[in-house]
Amino acid sequence: MTFAPERHMIRLDRKPQLFSMRVAALIFQNGHVLVQRGTKDSYWALPGGRAEIGESSEETIIREIGEELERDCSVERLLWSAENFFAYGDYAAHELAFYYLVSLRQAFPFHESDIVHRVLDGIEVEFRWLRAQSSTLLEHDLRPRFIADRIEVLPPRHEHLIVREGGIDADALTKETL
């Protein structure tokens, strides 16, 4: 009998501090980008989730897209790695994040304004397409905000960012192109 190793998400909860490693996908269709949110949240984020110990960031995004969207995907390239510092409820959060340009191998429902998919992932998560324009993403409170600021011109090569928002030196951003 073979036992699968226990899975452990990379998340350290030491209230009032929180650290996690997240991997997210930029998936485009018809001039729109796919976004997700918990049904009780007021903000949107890119599809993805927490990395697991022993898993590369590329393996994480492939797994997350499979689990949440029930699709296979191709990872095209890493756009950004970011050290995100933000307020999250009672926490001062520190997130190490990787943002990949990803293509789905199978068709995915598209509608310009409606929810196109829902999944139960501990909480109910809904997905929709938003026009890939800074103004639209800012209007819908896409987080982290730097994505809205950069969505219209993706970097030609990987950028490393240090982002402080949400009550923690909100306008500070440092960029290092690797």
Backbone as ProteinMPNN parsed JSONL, in Angstrom:
{"seq_chain_A": "MTFAPERHMIRLDRKPQLFSMRVAALIFQNGHVLVQRGTKDSYWALPGGRAEIGESSEETIIREIGEELERDCSVERLLWSAENFFAYGDYAAHELAFYYLVSLRQAFPFHESDIVHRVLDGIEVEFRWLRAQSSTLLEHDLRPRFIADRIEVLPPRHEHLIVREGGIDADALTKETL", "coords_chain_A": {"N_chain_A": [[0.849, -1.174, 0.0], [0.599, 2.187, -0.885], [1.268, 5.321, 0.473], [0.191, 8.625, 0.181], [2.141, 11.544, 0.555], [1.625, 13.819, 3.289], [0.04, 16.922, 2.672], [1.16, 20.259, 2.866], [0.397, 23.546, 3.076], [2.137, 26.586, 2.373], [2.181, 28.646, 4.816], [2.381, 30.77, 7.484], [1.061, 31.502, 10.485], [1.169, 33.814, 12.778], [-0.283, 35.541, 14.669], [-0.13, 38.949, 15.422], [0.943, 38.709, 12.844], [1.291, 37.457, 9.503], [2.416, 35.136, 7.148], [2.678, 34.046, 3.803], [2.963, 32.008, 0.829], [2.092, 32.613, -2.4], [0.786, 31.76, -5.607], [-0.133, 32.914, -8.776], [-2.221, 33.309, -11.722], [-2.242, 34.967, -14.845], [-4.675, 35.008, -17.081], [-5.863, 35.395, -20.233], [-8.593, 36.393, -22.364], [-10.399, 37.399, -25.148], [-9.69, 40.15, -24.775], [-9.986, 40.395, -22.059], [-9.281, 39.63, -18.586], [-9.086, 36.836, -16.426], [-10.529, 36.681, -13.21], [-10.867, 36.113, -9.642], [-12.817, 35.68, -6.6], [-13.579, 35.273, -3.134], [-16.911, 34.572, -2.246], [-17.816, 36.174, -0.202], [-16.112, 38.279, -0.174], [-15.092, 41.639, -1.026], [-13.282, 42.407, -2.88], [-11.263, 41.555, -5.796], [-9.049, 39.022, -7.112], [-6.282, 37.501, -8.843], [-6.635, 34.238, -10.356], [-5.472, 31.424, -8.518], [-3.382, 30.202, -5.861], [-2.174, 29.074, -2.635], [1.184, 27.942, -2.355], [2.588, 24.665, -1.884], [4.662, 22.943, 0.463], [7.646, 21.718, -0.903], [6.913, 21.974, -3.533], [7.28, 23.457, -6.706], [6.871, 26.862, -7.887], [5.767, 26.907, -10.47], [4.651, 24.32, -10.601], [2.738, 24.672, -8.635], [0.915, 26.572, -9.784], [-0.066, 25.146, -11.96], [-1.31, 23.0, -10.627], [-3.233, 24.412, -9.082], [-4.851, 25.643, -11.086], [-5.867, 23.354, -12.274], [-7.331, 22.275, -10.063], [-9.159, 24.366, -9.39], [-10.269, 25.419, -11.792], [-10.673, 23.224, -13.308], [-9.152, 22.581, -15.578], [-6.473, 21.921, -17.855], [-3.319, 23.533, -18.195], [-0.942, 25.719, -19.824], [2.101, 27.003, -18.868], [3.319, 30.014, -19.709], [5.208, 32.139, -19.153], [7.056, 33.637, -16.439], [5.927, 36.594, -15.089], [6.006, 38.447, -12.915], [7.616, 38.489, -9.751], [6.808, 39.027, -6.412], [7.125, 40.726, -3.346], [4.785, 41.162, -1.208], [3.331, 43.401, 1.04], [0.796, 43.962, 3.269], [-2.284, 45.007, 4.879], [-4.475, 42.706, 6.365], [-7.392, 42.003, 7.494], [-7.034, 41.56, 10.902], [-4.357, 41.257, 10.633], [-0.877, 41.93, 9.876], [0.209, 41.368, 6.908], [2.523, 39.405, 5.02], [3.44, 38.478, 1.959], [4.853, 36.261, -0.298], [4.894, 36.211, -3.676], [4.184, 34.827, -6.916], [3.612, 35.562, -10.27], [2.257, 34.334, -13.115], [2.055, 34.228, -16.693], [-0.409, 32.503, -18.283], [-1.863, 29.938, -20.304], [-4.937, 28.4, -21.057], [-5.641, 25.027, -21.853], [-8.019, 23.961, -22.628], [-11.242, 25.117, -23.679], [-12.834, 27.787, -21.888], [-15.653, 29.015, -20.106], [-17.012, 32.139, -21.218], [-18.077, 35.389, -20.495], [-18.95, 38.787, -20.646], [-19.791, 40.129, -18.324], [-20.931, 38.495, -16.355], [-20.768, 36.048, -13.664], [-18.784, 33.259, -14.328], [-17.996, 30.832, -13.373], [-17.96, 28.723, -10.507], [-16.57, 27.468, -7.484], [-16.021, 25.261, -4.735], [-13.701, 25.75, -2.362], [-12.748, 25.282, 0.324], [-13.892, 27.743, 0.981], [-16.608, 29.331, -0.793], [-15.794, 30.164, -4.059], [-15.859, 32.489, -6.677], [-15.685, 33.141, -10.216], [-14.905, 35.451, -12.79], [-14.716, 37.388, -15.827], [-12.818, 40.292, -16.404], [-12.445, 43.37, -18.146], [-9.263, 43.865, -19.506], [-8.004, 46.336, -18.564], [-6.513, 49.111, -16.965], [-8.237, 50.991, -15.638], [-10.675, 49.563, -15.354], [-9.907, 47.363, -13.758], [-9.052, 48.662, -11.442], [-11.45, 49.882, -10.69], [-12.924, 47.63, -9.957], [-11.536, 46.781, -7.782], [-9.144, 45.108, -7.913], [-6.696, 43.103, -6.441], [-3.248, 42.321, -5.767], [-2.834, 45.862, -6.188], [-0.851, 46.711, -7.991], [-0.993, 45.145, -10.258], [-3.151, 46.07, -11.799], [-2.069, 48.509, -12.501], [-0.139, 47.707, -14.312], [-1.247, 46.097, -16.264], [-1.855, 46.704, -18.945], [0.493, 46.845, -20.384], [2.472, 44.352, -20.434], [5.442, 43.174, -18.818], [8.455, 42.707, -20.729], [10.276, 40.95, -19.749], [10.947, 39.102, -16.722], [10.038, 40.764, -13.695], [10.954, 41.833, -10.463], [9.203, 42.788, -7.647], [8.673, 44.937, -4.835], [6.085, 45.469, -2.807], [4.034, 47.629, -1.013], [1.055, 48.008, 0.427], [-2.393, 48.845, 1.32], [-2.645, 50.191, 3.843], [-0.118, 49.928, 4.803], [2.371, 51.833, 4.314], [1.313, 52.768, 1.78], [1.882, 53.755, -0.865], [4.364, 52.884, -1.606], [6.651, 51.328, -3.76], [8.961, 49.171, -5.105], [11.018, 48.323, -7.815], [12.721, 45.78, -9.492], [14.318, 44.699, -12.261], [15.04, 41.605, -13.543]], "CA_chain_A": [[0.0, 0.0, 0.0], [1.36, 3.422, -0.987], [0.651, 6.455, 1.133], [0.559, 9.937, -0.344], [2.647, 12.401, 1.644], [0.712, 14.85, 3.762], [0.239, 18.199, 1.99], [1.247, 21.404, 3.763], [0.452, 24.851, 2.429], [3.139, 27.481, 2.947], [1.46, 29.708, 5.531], [2.748, 30.89, 8.89], [0.116, 32.378, 11.167], [1.662, 34.241, 14.095], [-1.057, 36.762, 14.86], [-0.781, 39.682, 14.333], [1.683, 38.595, 11.596], [0.917, 36.339, 8.641], [3.272, 34.967, 5.968], [2.249, 32.975, 2.901], [3.507, 31.994, -0.533], [0.962, 32.482, -3.319], [1.096, 31.74, -7.026], [-1.346, 33.328, -9.479], [-2.167, 33.243, -13.183], [-2.903, 35.925, -15.726], [-5.291, 34.254, -18.176], [-6.561, 36.379, -21.061], [-9.514, 35.952, -23.417], [-11.22, 38.487, -25.715], [-9.352, 41.431, -24.167], [-10.343, 40.335, -20.647], [-8.452, 38.792, -17.733], [-9.891, 36.07, -15.484], [-10.314, 37.027, -11.806], [-11.627, 35.316, -8.67], [-12.966, 36.21, -5.243], [-14.478, 34.574, -2.229], [-18.224, 35.201, -2.414], [-18.037, 37.157, 0.858], [-15.114, 39.342, -0.313], [-15.46, 42.783, -1.872], [-12.197, 42.633, -3.843], [-10.943, 40.469, -6.721], [-7.646, 38.636, -7.227], [-6.033, 36.581, -9.949], [-6.772, 32.831, -9.962], [-4.265, 30.796, -7.999], [-3.497, 29.823, -4.469], [-0.942, 28.898, -1.864], [2.114, 26.871, -2.707], [2.787, 23.624, -0.89], [6.067, 22.608, 0.712], [8.179, 20.748, -1.855], [6.303, 22.206, -4.841], [7.768, 24.676, -7.35], [5.78, 27.799, -8.176], [5.095, 26.452, -11.699], [3.815, 23.176, -10.228], [1.602, 25.205, -7.879], [-0.114, 27.181, -10.632], [-0.68, 24.066, -12.746], [-2.219, 22.293, -9.71], [-4.356, 25.286, -8.716], [-5.742, 25.783, -12.247], [-6.565, 22.069, -12.376], [-8.292, 22.126, -8.974], [-10.188, 25.4, -9.353], [-10.923, 25.634, -13.089], [-10.829, 21.914, -13.949], [-8.524, 22.718, -16.89], [-5.026, 21.84, -17.983], [-2.814, 24.82, -18.649], [0.457, 25.871, -20.207], [2.742, 28.161, -18.26], [4.09, 30.67, -20.759], [6.391, 32.753, -18.559], [6.915, 34.368, -15.191], [5.898, 38.041, -15.3], [6.429, 39.158, -11.716], [7.665, 37.943, -8.391], [6.53, 40.195, -5.584], [7.047, 40.666, -1.897], [3.626, 42.004, -0.911], [3.08, 43.71, 2.444], [-0.523, 44.583, 3.291], [-3.148, 44.708, 6.017], [-5.485, 41.701, 6.047], [-8.119, 41.864, 8.751], [-6.222, 41.944, 12.053], [-2.982, 40.861, 10.356], [0.105, 42.576, 9.012], [0.516, 40.23, 6.053], [3.719, 39.382, 4.179], [3.173, 37.431, 0.98], [5.775, 36.063, -1.402], [3.968, 35.819, -4.746], [4.672, 34.644, -8.281], [2.53, 35.813, -11.218], [2.599, 33.718, -14.393], [1.195, 34.289, -17.863], [-0.853, 31.117, -18.434], [-2.891, 29.65, -21.314], [-5.734, 27.197, -20.807], [-5.61, 24.103, -23.002], [-9.404, 23.699, -23.015], [-12.084, 26.317, -23.647], [-13.404, 28.143, -20.592], [-16.8, 29.895, -20.362], [-16.73, 33.577, -21.285], [-19.159, 36.366, -20.532], [-18.333, 40.067, -20.309], [-20.176, 40.725, -17.042], [-21.5, 37.531, -15.408], [-19.936, 35.009, -13.055], [-18.714, 32.164, -15.302], [-17.599, 29.578, -12.733], [-17.896, 28.721, -9.039], [-15.955, 26.26, -6.936], [-15.896, 25.237, -3.285], [-12.292, 25.524, -2.042], [-12.775, 25.721, 1.714], [-14.944, 28.756, 0.881], [-17.1, 29.399, -2.165], [-15.025, 31.098, -4.869], [-16.488, 32.743, -7.974], [-14.77, 33.614, -11.246], [-15.485, 36.244, -13.87], [-13.763, 38.077, -16.691], [-12.825, 41.751, -16.38], [-11.672, 43.967, -19.235], [-7.86, 44.0, -19.11], [-7.665, 47.758, -18.585], [-6.232, 49.615, -15.619], [-9.4, 51.622, -15.014], [-11.649, 48.53, -14.992], [-9.393, 46.573, -12.646], [-9.084, 49.521, -10.257], [-12.869, 50.04, -10.336], [-13.379, 46.382, -9.337], [-10.653, 46.537, -6.646], [-8.252, 43.966, -8.088], [-5.548, 43.154, -5.543], [-2.66, 43.603, -5.422], [-3.109, 46.968, -7.104], [0.17, 46.9, -9.023], [-1.379, 44.426, -11.477], [-3.958, 47.007, -12.591], [-1.166, 49.542, -13.024], [0.756, 47.132, -15.321], [-1.967, 45.125, -17.1], [-1.935, 47.071, -20.359], [1.804, 46.612, -21.003], [3.157, 43.345, -19.628], [6.895, 43.319, -18.961], [9.051, 41.775, -21.682], [10.981, 39.938, -18.967], [10.57, 39.035, -15.314], [10.314, 41.867, -12.786], [10.776, 41.563, -9.043], [8.62, 43.973, -7.026], [8.377, 45.002, -3.406], [4.834, 46.223, -2.812], [3.47, 47.916, 0.309], [-0.259, 48.644, 0.228], [-3.419, 48.498, 2.3], [-2.389, 50.715, 5.172], [1.293, 49.79, 5.147], [3.135, 52.649, 3.374], [0.508, 52.372, 0.625], [2.359, 54.132, -2.185], [5.737, 52.448, -1.819], [6.852, 50.221, -4.696], [10.326, 49.072, -5.588], [11.058, 47.38, -8.936], [14.031, 45.304, -9.904], [14.172, 43.832, -13.42], [16.096, 40.592, -13.555]], "C_chain_A": [[0.897, 1.241, 0.0], [0.576, 4.551, -0.328], [1.129, 7.741, 0.482], [1.081, 10.782, 0.814], [1.607, 13.45, 2.023], [1.059, 16.169, 3.079], [0.229, 19.331, 3.012], [1.384, 22.681, 2.95], [1.492, 25.715, 3.136], [2.42, 28.7, 3.512], [1.869, 29.659, 6.995], [1.849, 31.931, 9.533], [0.626, 32.638, 12.569], [1.027, 35.576, 14.413], [-0.33, 37.718, 15.788], [-0.032, 39.633, 12.996], [1.251, 37.347, 10.844], [1.868, 36.312, 7.456], [2.688, 33.849, 5.122], [2.961, 33.107, 1.565], [2.347, 31.696, -1.47], [1.46, 32.504, -4.749], [-0.197, 32.019, -7.778], [-1.106, 33.349, -10.984], [-2.857, 34.438, -13.814], [-3.355, 35.131, -16.937], [-6.148, 35.242, -18.951], [-7.477, 35.712, -22.07], [-10.331, 37.166, -23.864], [-10.958, 39.833, -25.048], [-9.699, 41.526, -22.691], [-9.347, 39.447, -19.902], [-9.374, 38.101, -16.718], [-9.511, 36.449, -14.054], [-11.206, 36.155, -10.922], [-11.796, 36.097, -7.389], [-13.804, 35.234, -4.43], [-15.814, 35.293, -2.289], [-18.526, 36.227, -1.329], [-17.046, 38.322, 0.788], [-15.614, 40.448, -1.227], [-14.425, 43.046, -2.95], [-11.98, 41.378, -4.689], [-9.45, 40.201, -6.7], [-7.497, 37.762, -8.468], [-6.202, 35.144, -9.468], [-5.424, 32.268, -9.509], [-4.479, 30.394, -6.565], [-2.147, 29.643, -3.824], [-0.119, 27.734, -2.393], [2.167, 25.864, -1.561], [4.275, 23.386, -0.712], [6.497, 21.519, -0.267], [7.682, 20.927, -3.274], [6.886, 23.49, -5.434], [6.587, 25.601, -7.635], [5.053, 27.415, -9.463], [4.191, 25.263, -11.414], [2.573, 23.646, -9.471], [0.535, 25.743, -8.807], [-0.798, 26.132, -11.499], [-1.689, 23.303, -11.878], [-3.448, 23.139, -9.406], [-5.34, 25.455, -9.874], [-6.53, 24.484, -12.444], [-7.645, 21.909, -11.325], [-9.456, 23.106, -9.085], [-10.949, 25.555, -10.666], [-11.192, 24.337, -13.836], [-10.315, 21.952, -15.387], [-7.037, 22.441, -16.778], [-4.558, 23.184, -18.508], [-1.359, 24.711, -19.081], [0.98, 27.129, -19.539], [3.64, 28.776, -19.33], [5.354, 31.303, -20.215], [6.029, 33.446, -17.252], [6.974, 35.856, -15.503], [6.499, 38.783, -14.117], [6.629, 38.19, -10.555], [7.517, 39.172, -7.506], [6.568, 39.824, -4.111], [5.964, 41.669, -1.526], [3.464, 42.155, 0.597], [1.763, 44.466, 2.501], [-1.26, 44.225, 4.571], [-4.216, 43.726, 5.55], [-6.232, 41.391, 7.339], [-7.274, 42.395, 9.893], [-4.732, 41.684, 11.826], [-2.178, 41.93, 9.62], [0.641, 41.426, 8.165], [1.767, 40.473, 5.215], [3.534, 38.19, 3.256], [4.282, 37.423, -0.052], [4.935, 35.503, -2.539], [4.666, 35.743, -6.093], [3.484, 34.745, -9.217], [2.963, 35.347, -12.598], [1.577, 34.058, -15.467], [0.888, 32.845, -18.226], [-1.897, 31.031, -19.539], [-3.62, 28.376, -20.928], [-5.715, 26.331, -22.056], [-7.008, 23.737, -23.485], [-10.187, 25.001, -22.894], [-12.638, 26.522, -22.236], [-14.543, 29.109, -20.846], [-16.39, 31.375, -20.335], [-18.032, 34.355, -21.309], [-18.555, 37.672, -20.039], [-18.68, 40.59, -18.921], [-20.696, 39.737, -15.999], [-20.437, 36.63, -14.795], [-19.967, 33.814, -14.017], [-18.386, 30.817, -14.666], [-17.616, 29.779, -11.217], [-17.274, 27.405, -8.602], [-15.929, 26.392, -5.416], [-14.466, 24.829, -2.969], [-12.068, 25.959, -0.595], [-13.857, 26.788, 1.89], [-15.454, 28.717, -0.558], [-16.356, 30.511, -2.901], [-15.72, 31.234, -6.219], [-15.481, 33.388, -8.915], [-15.553, 34.416, -12.278], [-14.355, 36.855, -14.679], [-13.933, 39.581, -16.509], [-11.997, 42.255, -17.543], [-10.26, 44.235, -18.722], [-7.393, 45.438, -19.317], [-7.47, 48.216, -17.149], [-7.48, 50.146, -14.937], [-10.436, 50.593, -14.555], [-11.181, 47.735, -13.78], [-9.366, 47.378, -11.352], [-10.518, 49.7, -9.759], [-13.408, 48.813, -9.593], [-12.47, 45.938, -8.184], [-9.872, 45.23, -6.792], [-7.048, 44.16, -7.178], [-4.549, 42.065, -5.896], [-2.806, 44.616, -6.561], [-2.083, 47.092, -8.234], [-0.184, 46.196, -10.329], [-2.214, 45.333, -12.378], [-3.071, 48.072, -13.232], [-0.315, 49.039, -14.184], [0.054, 46.256, -16.367], [-1.918, 45.444, -18.594], [-0.617, 46.899, -21.103], [2.561, 45.637, -20.108], [4.657, 43.457, -19.843], [7.46, 42.294, -19.956], [9.87, 40.683, -20.998], [10.601, 40.094, -17.497], [10.958, 40.298, -14.555], [10.092, 41.388, -11.36], [10.317, 42.858, -8.379], [8.536, 43.821, -5.52], [7.212, 45.977, -3.279], [4.333, 46.39, -1.387], [2.158, 48.66, 0.076], [-1.206, 48.256, 1.345], [-3.078, 48.928, 3.706], [-0.947, 50.571, 5.615], [2.099, 50.535, 4.096], [2.576, 52.446, 1.965], [1.085, 52.723, -0.733], [3.763, 53.629, -2.492], [5.792, 51.242, -2.767], [8.287, 50.292, -5.169], [10.333, 48.025, -6.685], [12.5, 47.049, -9.252], [13.803, 44.365, -11.073], [15.35, 42.875, -13.467], [16.345, 40.102, -14.964]], "O_chain_A": [[1.838, 1.335, 0.788], [-0.625, 4.708, -0.55], [2.325, 7.927, 0.256], [0.536, 10.743, 1.917], [0.82, 13.903, 1.191], [2.235, 16.499, 2.923], [-0.609, 19.356, 3.914], [2.363, 22.872, 2.229], [1.702, 25.591, 4.343], [2.098, 29.648, 2.796], [1.719, 28.634, 7.66], [1.878, 33.105, 9.162], [0.524, 31.779, 13.445], [1.694, 36.61, 14.429], [0.06, 37.304, 16.879], [-0.33, 40.424, 12.101], [0.897, 36.328, 11.437], [2.106, 37.342, 6.826], [2.254, 32.825, 5.649], [3.486, 34.164, 1.216], [1.695, 30.658, -1.353], [2.437, 33.182, -5.068], [-1.238, 31.44, -7.466], [0.029, 33.399, -11.457], [-3.923, 34.863, -13.369], [-2.539, 34.643, -17.719], [-7.056, 35.856, -18.391], [-7.193, 34.623, -22.57], [-10.89, 37.878, -23.03], [-11.897, 40.581, -24.781], [-9.706, 42.62, -22.126], [-8.659, 38.623, -20.504], [-10.322, 38.707, -16.216], [-8.329, 36.53, -13.719], [-12.167, 35.544, -11.39], [-11.052, 37.037, -7.106], [-14.619, 34.482, -4.964], [-15.841, 36.521, -2.375], [-19.405, 37.07, -1.513], [-17.124, 39.25, 1.593], [-16.456, 40.218, -2.095], [-14.675, 43.843, -3.855], [-12.446, 40.291, -4.348], [-8.669, 41.069, -6.309], [-8.489, 37.341, -9.063], [-5.944, 34.852, -8.3], [-4.376, 32.606, -10.06], [-5.612, 30.261, -6.103], [-1.113, 30.008, -4.384], [-0.644, 26.702, -2.813], [1.832, 26.18, -0.419], [5.059, 23.604, -1.636], [5.799, 20.52, -0.44], [7.997, 20.112, -4.141], [6.976, 24.503, -4.74], [5.436, 25.166, -7.625], [3.836, 27.581, -9.546], [3.076, 25.201, -11.932], [1.488, 23.09, -9.642], [-0.64, 25.413, -8.646], [-2.0, 26.23, -11.745], [-2.791, 22.995, -12.331], [-4.574, 22.645, -9.463], [-6.551, 25.413, -9.656], [-7.723, 24.517, -12.746], [-8.75, 21.463, -11.632], [-10.611, 22.723, -8.897], [-12.156, 25.797, -10.651], [-11.858, 24.338, -14.871], [-10.954, 21.426, -16.299], [-6.418, 22.692, -15.743], [-5.306, 23.892, -19.184], [-0.654, 23.757, -18.753], [0.369, 28.194, -19.634], [4.592, 28.151, -19.797], [6.446, 31.058, -20.726], [4.874, 33.789, -16.997], [7.936, 36.335, -16.103], [7.378, 39.63, -14.277], [5.903, 37.206, -10.407], [8.045, 40.238, -7.823], [6.108, 38.759, -3.698], [6.197, 42.878, -1.529], [3.459, 41.171, 1.336], [1.619, 45.503, 1.854], [-0.908, 43.267, 5.26], [-4.792, 43.888, 4.474], [-5.763, 40.614, 8.171], [-6.843, 43.547, 9.865], [-3.929, 41.876, 12.739], [-2.721, 42.723, 8.851], [1.43, 40.61, 8.642], [2.03, 41.588, 4.764], [3.477, 37.044, 3.701], [4.616, 38.464, -0.618], [4.328, 34.441, -2.396], [5.606, 36.487, -6.372], [2.46, 34.097, -8.997], [3.905, 35.883, -13.182], [0.383, 34.164, -15.19], [1.8, 32.049, -18.453], [-2.718, 31.935, -19.698], [-3.001, 27.392, -20.522], [-5.766, 26.837, -23.178], [-7.176, 23.262, -24.608], [-9.835, 25.877, -22.104], [-12.877, 25.567, -21.497], [-14.424, 29.96, -21.728], [-15.546, 31.793, -19.543], [-18.962, 34.025, -22.044], [-17.74, 37.671, -19.116], [-17.944, 41.416, -18.38], [-20.885, 40.125, -14.846], [-19.346, 36.473, -15.343], [-21.036, 33.403, -14.468], [-18.48, 29.779, -15.321], [-17.324, 30.865, -10.717], [-17.427, 26.373, -9.255], [-15.827, 27.495, -4.879], [-14.054, 23.707, -3.265], [-11.302, 26.883, -0.323], [-14.641, 26.735, 2.837], [-14.811, 28.141, -1.435], [-16.293, 31.648, -2.434], [-16.119, 30.243, -6.83], [-14.557, 34.081, -8.489], [-16.701, 34.105, -12.596], [-13.194, 36.842, -14.27], [-15.055, 40.085, -16.464], [-10.977, 41.662, -17.895], [-10.085, 44.772, -17.628], [-6.511, 45.716, -20.131], [-8.167, 47.771, -16.237], [-7.758, 49.797, -13.789], [-11.013, 50.74, -13.478], [-11.969, 47.463, -12.874], [-9.63, 46.834, -10.28], [-10.771, 49.672, -8.555], [-14.25, 48.942, -8.705], [-12.625, 44.831, -7.668], [-9.925, 44.361, -5.922], [-6.451, 45.236, -7.141], [-4.959, 40.975, -6.292], [-2.889, 44.253, -7.734], [-2.428, 47.538, -9.328], [0.276, 46.606, -11.395], [-2.007, 45.36, -13.591], [-3.302, 48.482, -14.37], [0.186, 49.845, -14.968], [0.711, 45.728, -17.265], [-1.938, 44.53, -19.419], [-0.611, 46.814, -22.331], [3.212, 46.042, -19.144], [5.099, 43.799, -20.94], [6.997, 41.155, -20.013], [10.13, 39.63, -21.58], [10.01, 41.096, -17.095], [12.05, 40.838, -14.736], [9.16, 40.633, -11.084], [10.958, 43.898, -8.526], [8.351, 42.721, -4.998], [7.337, 47.159, -3.6], [4.22, 45.418, -0.642], [2.149, 49.792, -0.408], [-0.871, 47.443, 2.207], [-3.198, 48.15, 4.653], [-0.584, 51.041, 6.693], [2.479, 49.946, 3.085], [3.291, 52.003, 1.066], [0.787, 52.021, -1.699], [4.298, 53.934, -3.558], [5.065, 50.264, -2.588], [8.768, 51.348, -5.583], [9.736, 46.96, -6.53], [13.374, 47.916, -9.275], [13.16, 43.329, -10.907], [16.509, 43.289, -13.436], [17.202, 39.244, -15.178]]}, "name": "protein", "num_of_chains": 1, "seq": "MTFAPERHMIRLDRKPQLFSMRVAALIFQNGHVLVQRGTKDSYWALPGGRAEIGESSEETIIREIGEELERDCSVERLLWSAENFFAYGDYAAHELAFYYLVSLRQAFPFHESDIVHRVLDGIEVEFRWLRAQSSTLLEHDLRPRFIADRIEVLPPRHEHLIVREGGIDADALTKETL"}
